C-alpha positions as a Python dict, from the first residue, in 0.01 Angstrom:
ca = {
    (1, 'M'): (0, 0, 0),
    (2, 'I'): (124, 341, -127),
    (3, 'E'): (169, 524, 225),
    (4, 'V'): (-96, 839, 200),
    (5, 'T'): (-67, 1037, 519),
    (6, 'I'): (-348, 1280, 631),
    (7, 'H'): (-360, 1459, 967),
    (8, 'D'): (-651, 1369, 1194),
    (9, 'S'): (-745, 1737, 1228),
    (10, 'E'): (-739, 1776, 829),
    (11, 'L'): (-985, 1462, 800),
    (12, 'R'): (-1196, 1587, 1106),
    (13, 'K'): (-1229, 1943, 900),
    (14, 'A'): (-1298, 1791, 594),
    (15, 'A'): (-1580, 1562, 751),
    (16, 'A'): (-1731, 1852, 930),
    (17, 'E'): (-1758, 2037, 573),
    (18, 'G'): (-1961, 1740, 443),
    (19, 'I'): (-1886, 1404, 261),
    (20, 'D'): (-1772, 1556, -69),
    (21, 'A'): (-1516, 1734, 111),
    (22, 'F'): (-1398, 1427, 309),
    (23, 'L'): (-1374, 1228, -14),
    (24, 'D'): (-1205, 1509, -234),
    (25, 'L'): (-936, 1508, 65),
    (26, 'V'): (-855, 1135, 67),
    (27, 'I'): (-855, 1152, -343),
    (28, 'A'): (-627, 1444, -347),
    (29, 'A'): (-383, 1299, -78),
    (30, 'T'): (-378, 983, -271),
    (31, 'R'): (-319, 1143, -640),
    (32, 'K'): (-18, 1345, -467),
    (33, 'A'): (112, 1022, -316),
    (34, 'I'): (119, 866, -661),
    (35, 'G'): (244, 1168, -861),
    (36, 'G'): (-105, 1253, -999),
    (37, 'E'): (-235, 976, -1205),
    (38, 'L'): (-263, 639, -1192),
    (39, 'T'): (8, 439, -1379),
    (40, 'A'): (90, 66, -1426),
    (41, 'E'): (379, 148, -1233),
    (42, 'N'): (211, 317, -904),
    (43, 'M'): (-92, 73, -934),
    (44, 'A'): (170, -199, -838),
    (45, 'Q'): (241, -28, -519),
    (46, 'M'): (-127, 78, -432),
    (47, 'S'): (-380, -136, -275),
    (48, 'S'): (-692, -249, -437),
    (49, 'S'): (-884, -27, -219),
    (50, 'Q'): (-646, 252, -330),
    (51, 'I'): (-675, 167, -690),
    (52, 'T'): (-1066, 133, -689),
    (53, 'L'): (-1090, 472, -538),
    (54, 'M'): (-881, 647, -795),
    (55, 'G'): (-1069, 460, -1034),
    (56, 'Y'): (-1403, 578, -907),
    (57, 'A'): (-1260, 952, -891),
    (58, 'T'): (-1154, 903, -1260),
    (59, 'L'): (-1464, 754, -1372),
    (60, 'R'): (-1675, 1038, -1191),
    (61, 'D'): (-1447, 1331, -1336),
    (62, 'E'): (-1467, 1169, -1714),
    (63, 'L'): (-1856, 1119, -1671),
    (64, 'M'): (-1941, 1451, -1550),
    (65, 'D'): (-1730, 1601, -1818),
    (66, 'G'): (-1814, 1413, -2113),
    (67, 'G'): (-1981, 1069, -2068),
    (68, 'F'): (-1861, 730, -2121),
    (69, 'V'): (-1764, 819, -2488),
    (70, 'Q'): (-1506, 1051, -2345),
    (71, 'L'): (-1378, 804, -2065),
    (72, 'I'): (-1334, 550, -2328),
    (73, 'Y'): (-1180, 772, -2620),
    (74, 'N'): (-920, 886, -2362),
    (75, 'G'): (-792, 553, -2292),
    (76, 'Y'): (-963, 454, -1979),
    (77, 'G'): (-1179, 156, -2138),
    (78, 'P'): (-949, -129, -2061),
    (79, 'F'): (-913, -20, -1672),
    (80, 'F'): (-1264, 1, -1634),
    (81, 'F'): (-1397, -296, -1904),
    (82, 'R'): (-1116, -534, -1880),
    (83, 'N'): (-1073, -533, -1496),
    (84, 'P'): (-1297, -642, -1199),
    (85, 'F'): (-1385, -284, -1136),
    (86, 'D'): (-1743, -337, -1135),
    (87, 'V'): (-1725, -650, -897),
    (88, 'A'): (-1519, -385, -647),
    (89, 'M'): (-1838, -147, -683),
    (90, 'R'): (-2037, -434, -606),
    (91, 'D'): (-1854, -523, -284),
    (92, 'W'): (-1837, -148, -175),
    (93, 'G'): (-2228, -158, -190),
    (94, 'L'): (-2280, 1, -508),
    (95, 'V'): (-2496, -248, -661),
    (96, 'E'): (-2673, -28, -920),
    (97, 'L'): (-2338, 119, -1063),
    (98, 'C'): (-2181, -255, -1102),
    (99, 'R'): (-2495, -298, -1326),
    (100, 'L'): (-2441, 4, -1501),
    (101, 'M'): (-2113, -67, -1565),
    (102, 'R'): (-2178, -415, -1693),
    (103, 'R'): (-2441, -290, -1961),
    (104, 'V'): (-2186, -28, -2070),
    (105, 'K'): (-1947, -309, -2110),
    (106, 'K'): (-2169, -444, -2363),
    (107, 'Q'): (-2138, -158, -2592),
    (108, 'Y'): (-1797, -88, -2515),
    (109, 'I'): (-1685, -429, -2663),
    (110, 'K'): (-1909, -361, -2979),
    (111, 'Y'): (-1788, 8, -3044),
    (112, 'R'): (-1438, 26, -2852),
    (113, 'E'): (-1247, 15, -3161),
    (114, 'E'): (-1459, 310, -3333),
    (115, 'I'): (-1434, 533, -3029),
    (116, 'E'): (-1055, 443, -2948),
    (117, 'K'): (-917, 535, -3268),
    (118, 'E'): (-728, 886, -3320),
    (119, 'M'): (-979, 1129, -3483),
    (120, 'S'): (-1046, 1495, -3514),
    (121, 'D'): (-1249, 1669, -3263),
    (122, 'E'): (-1534, 1706, -3521),
    (123, 'D'): (-1525, 1335, -3553),
    (124, 'F'): (-1512, 1264, -3182),
    (125, 'M'): (-1810, 1493, -3110),
    (126, 'A'): (-2021, 1309, -3416),
    (127, 'L'): (-1960, 987, -3189),
    (128, 'Y'): (-2220, 1108, -2950),
    (129, 'E'): (-2501, 1125, -3224),
    (130, 'R'): (-2387, 786, -3374),
    (131, 'L'): (-2381, 588, -3046),
    (132, 'P'): (-2692, 743, -2852),
    (133, 'A'): (-2698, 410, -2633),
    (134, 'F'): (-2396, 584, -2413),
    (135, 'E'): (-2628, 890, -2347),
    (136, 'D'): (-2885, 691, -2141),
    (137, 'F'): (-2577, 543, -1955),
    (138, 'D'): (-2453, 905, -1894),
    (139, 'D'): (-2793, 1015, -1788),
    (140, 'E'): (-2818, 737, -1521),
    (141, 'F'): (-2483, 820, -1381),
    (142, 'V'): (-2546, 1175, -1338),
    (143, 'T'): (-2867, 1114, -1206),
    (144, 'N'): (-2736, 883, -950),
    (145, 'E'): (-2370, 1054, -882),
    (146, 'E'): (-2439, 1226, -565),
    (147, 'R'): (-2582, 916, -377),
    (148, 'W'): (-2344, 667, -530),
    (149, 'T'): (-2048, 948, -424),
    (150, 'A'): (-2169, 936, -90),
    (151, 'Q'): (-2179, 572, -68),
    (152, 'V'): (-1802, 544, -180),
    (153, 'A'): (-1743, 824, 88),
    (154, 'F'): (-1905, 611, 352),
    (155, 'Y'): (-1702, 279, 252),
    (156, 'V'): (-1360, 495, 270),
    (157, 'D'): (-1465, 625, 596),
    (158, 'E'): (-1587, 256, 729),
    (159, 'H'): (-1244, 136, 589),
    (160, 'L'): (-1011, 421, 638),
    (161, 'E'): (-724, 226, 734),
    (162, 'D'): (-748, 32, 372),
    (163, 'F'): (-693, 407, 205),
    (164, 'I'): (-483, 626, 452),
    (165, 'K'): (-254, 661, 739),
    (166, 'K'): (-360, 905, 1004),
    (167, 'T'): (-119, 1120, 1189),
}
Protein backbone atom coordinates (compact mmCIF):
# COMPACT_ATOMS: atom_id res chain seq x y z
CA MET A 1 0.00 0.00 0.00
CA ILE A 2 1.32 3.43 -0.92
CA GLU A 3 1.56 5.48 2.22
CA VAL A 4 -0.96 8.30 2.16
CA THR A 5 -0.75 10.40 5.30
CA ILE A 6 -3.40 12.84 6.45
CA HIS A 7 -3.45 14.65 9.78
CA ASP A 8 -6.39 13.75 11.98
CA SER A 9 -7.29 17.44 12.30
CA GLU A 10 -7.55 17.73 8.51
CA LEU A 11 -9.84 14.69 8.40
CA ARG A 12 -12.08 16.07 11.13
CA LYS A 13 -12.29 19.47 9.42
CA ALA A 14 -13.14 17.92 6.04
CA ALA A 15 -15.71 15.60 7.62
CA ALA A 16 -17.35 18.59 9.31
CA GLU A 17 -17.62 20.27 5.90
CA GLY A 18 -19.43 17.26 4.45
CA ILE A 19 -18.92 13.98 2.68
CA ASP A 20 -17.66 15.57 -0.54
CA ALA A 21 -14.94 17.49 1.31
CA PHE A 22 -13.92 14.35 3.22
CA LEU A 23 -13.73 12.22 0.08
CA ASP A 24 -11.98 14.98 -1.89
CA LEU A 25 -9.32 15.21 0.83
CA VAL A 26 -8.59 11.48 0.71
CA ILE A 27 -8.54 11.49 -3.10
CA ALA A 28 -6.29 14.57 -3.27
CA ALA A 29 -3.84 13.10 -0.76
CA THR A 30 -3.75 9.83 -2.69
CA ARG A 31 -3.20 11.65 -6.00
CA LYS A 32 -0.33 13.57 -4.44
CA ALA A 33 1.22 10.36 -3.08
CA ILE A 34 1.17 8.72 -6.52
CA GLY A 35 2.40 11.73 -8.44
CA GLY A 36 -0.90 12.89 -9.91
CA GLU A 37 -2.33 9.96 -11.82
CA LEU A 38 -2.70 6.21 -11.89
CA THR A 39 0.03 4.40 -13.79
CA ALA A 40 0.90 0.73 -14.06
CA GLU A 41 3.98 1.45 -11.97
CA ASN A 42 2.25 3.12 -9.03
CA MET A 43 -0.74 0.75 -9.16
CA ALA A 44 1.68 -2.09 -8.40
CA GLN A 45 2.45 -0.30 -5.11
CA MET A 46 -1.13 0.57 -4.18
CA SER A 47 -3.71 -1.44 -2.30
CA SER A 48 -6.73 -2.62 -4.25
CA SER A 49 -8.84 -0.20 -2.19
CA GLN A 50 -6.63 2.74 -3.16
CA ILE A 51 -6.76 1.73 -6.83
CA THR A 52 -10.54 1.40 -6.70
CA LEU A 53 -10.92 4.80 -5.05
CA MET A 54 -8.74 6.46 -7.66
CA GLY A 55 -10.71 4.61 -10.33
CA TYR A 56 -13.98 5.95 -8.95
CA ALA A 57 -12.53 9.48 -8.86
CA THR A 58 -11.45 9.16 -12.50
CA LEU A 59 -14.81 7.69 -13.49
CA ARG A 60 -16.71 10.49 -11.78
CA ASP A 61 -14.48 13.22 -13.25
CA GLU A 62 -14.68 11.85 -16.80
CA LEU A 63 -18.41 11.14 -16.72
CA MET A 64 -19.34 14.48 -15.23
CA ASP A 65 -17.25 16.19 -17.91
CA GLY A 66 -17.93 14.21 -21.07
CA GLY A 67 -19.59 10.88 -20.36
CA PHE A 68 -18.63 7.33 -21.17
CA VAL A 69 -17.62 8.15 -24.75
CA GLN A 70 -15.01 10.59 -23.42
CA LEU A 71 -13.91 8.11 -20.75
CA ILE A 72 -13.27 5.45 -23.38
CA TYR A 73 -11.71 7.85 -25.89
CA ASN A 74 -9.32 9.11 -23.22
CA GLY A 75 -7.99 5.58 -22.80
CA TYR A 76 -9.73 4.45 -19.63
CA GLY A 77 -11.84 1.71 -21.21
CA PRO A 78 -9.44 -1.13 -20.42
CA PHE A 79 -9.12 -0.06 -16.78
CA PHE A 80 -12.86 -0.06 -16.22
CA PHE A 81 -14.02 -2.83 -18.53
CA ARG A 82 -11.13 -5.33 -18.56
CA ASN A 83 -10.59 -5.27 -14.80
CA PRO A 84 -12.97 -6.11 -11.94
CA PHE A 85 -13.89 -2.50 -11.18
CA ASP A 86 -17.59 -3.40 -11.34
CA VAL A 87 -17.05 -6.19 -8.78
CA ALA A 88 -15.24 -3.77 -6.46
CA MET A 89 -18.16 -1.36 -6.68
CA ARG A 90 -20.56 -4.18 -5.83
CA ASP A 91 -18.36 -5.18 -2.89
CA TRP A 92 -18.39 -1.58 -1.67
CA GLY A 93 -22.21 -1.65 -1.70
CA LEU A 94 -22.75 0.17 -5.00
CA VAL A 95 -24.77 -2.59 -6.66
CA GLU A 96 -26.55 -0.25 -9.08
CA LEU A 97 -23.25 1.22 -10.28
CA CYS A 98 -21.93 -2.32 -10.78
CA ARG A 99 -24.95 -3.09 -12.94
CA LEU A 100 -24.50 0.12 -14.93
CA MET A 101 -20.84 -0.67 -15.57
CA ARG A 102 -21.78 -4.13 -16.82
CA ARG A 103 -24.33 -2.68 -19.24
CA VAL A 104 -21.81 -0.13 -20.48
CA LYS A 105 -19.22 -2.89 -20.91
CA LYS A 106 -21.42 -4.52 -23.56
CA GLN A 107 -21.41 -1.29 -25.57
CA TYR A 108 -17.71 -0.81 -24.90
CA ILE A 109 -16.96 -4.22 -26.40
CA LYS A 110 -19.15 -3.42 -29.38
CA TYR A 111 -17.81 0.09 -30.11
CA ARG A 112 -14.38 0.32 -28.45
CA GLU A 113 -12.35 0.22 -31.66
CA GLU A 114 -14.43 3.02 -33.14
CA ILE A 115 -14.19 5.17 -30.01
CA GLU A 116 -10.54 4.52 -29.15
CA LYS A 117 -9.04 5.45 -32.53
CA GLU A 118 -7.42 8.82 -33.10
CA MET A 119 -9.80 11.35 -34.64
CA SER A 120 -10.48 15.03 -35.05
CA ASP A 121 -12.51 16.96 -32.49
CA GLU A 122 -15.35 17.09 -34.99
CA ASP A 123 -15.33 13.31 -35.47
CA PHE A 124 -15.14 12.83 -31.72
CA MET A 125 -18.19 15.03 -31.15
CA ALA A 126 -20.04 13.08 -33.84
CA LEU A 127 -19.60 9.91 -31.77
CA TYR A 128 -22.20 11.20 -29.32
CA GLU A 129 -24.79 11.32 -32.11
CA ARG A 130 -23.78 7.98 -33.62
CA LEU A 131 -23.77 6.17 -30.28
CA PRO A 132 -26.90 7.31 -28.42
CA ALA A 133 -26.91 4.30 -26.05
CA PHE A 134 -24.08 5.92 -24.11
CA GLU A 135 -26.23 9.00 -23.44
CA ASP A 136 -28.67 6.95 -21.37
CA PHE A 137 -25.76 5.54 -19.37
CA ASP A 138 -24.36 9.04 -18.85
CA ASP A 139 -27.75 10.26 -17.64
CA GLU A 140 -28.04 7.35 -15.22
CA PHE A 141 -24.65 8.11 -13.75
CA VAL A 142 -25.33 11.84 -13.41
CA THR A 143 -28.71 11.15 -11.80
CA ASN A 144 -27.12 8.87 -9.19
CA GLU A 145 -23.69 10.48 -8.81
CA GLU A 146 -24.40 12.29 -5.56
CA ARG A 147 -25.78 9.18 -3.86
CA TRP A 148 -23.02 6.93 -5.23
CA THR A 149 -20.31 9.37 -4.17
CA ALA A 150 -21.83 9.44 -0.69
CA GLN A 151 -21.73 5.64 -0.62
CA VAL A 152 -18.06 5.69 -1.66
CA ALA A 153 -17.31 8.26 1.06
CA PHE A 154 -19.10 6.12 3.64
CA TYR A 155 -17.12 3.05 2.55
CA VAL A 156 -13.83 4.96 2.74
CA ASP A 157 -14.72 6.29 6.19
CA GLU A 158 -15.61 2.82 7.45
CA HIS A 159 -12.38 1.32 6.04
CA LEU A 160 -10.06 4.32 6.41
CA GLU A 161 -7.02 2.20 7.29
CA ASP A 162 -7.23 0.63 3.80
CA PHE A 163 -6.68 4.05 2.25
CA ILE A 164 -4.62 6.31 4.48
CA LYS A 165 -2.50 6.58 7.58
CA LYS A 166 -3.70 9.15 10.11
CA THR A 167 -1.14 11.25 11.90
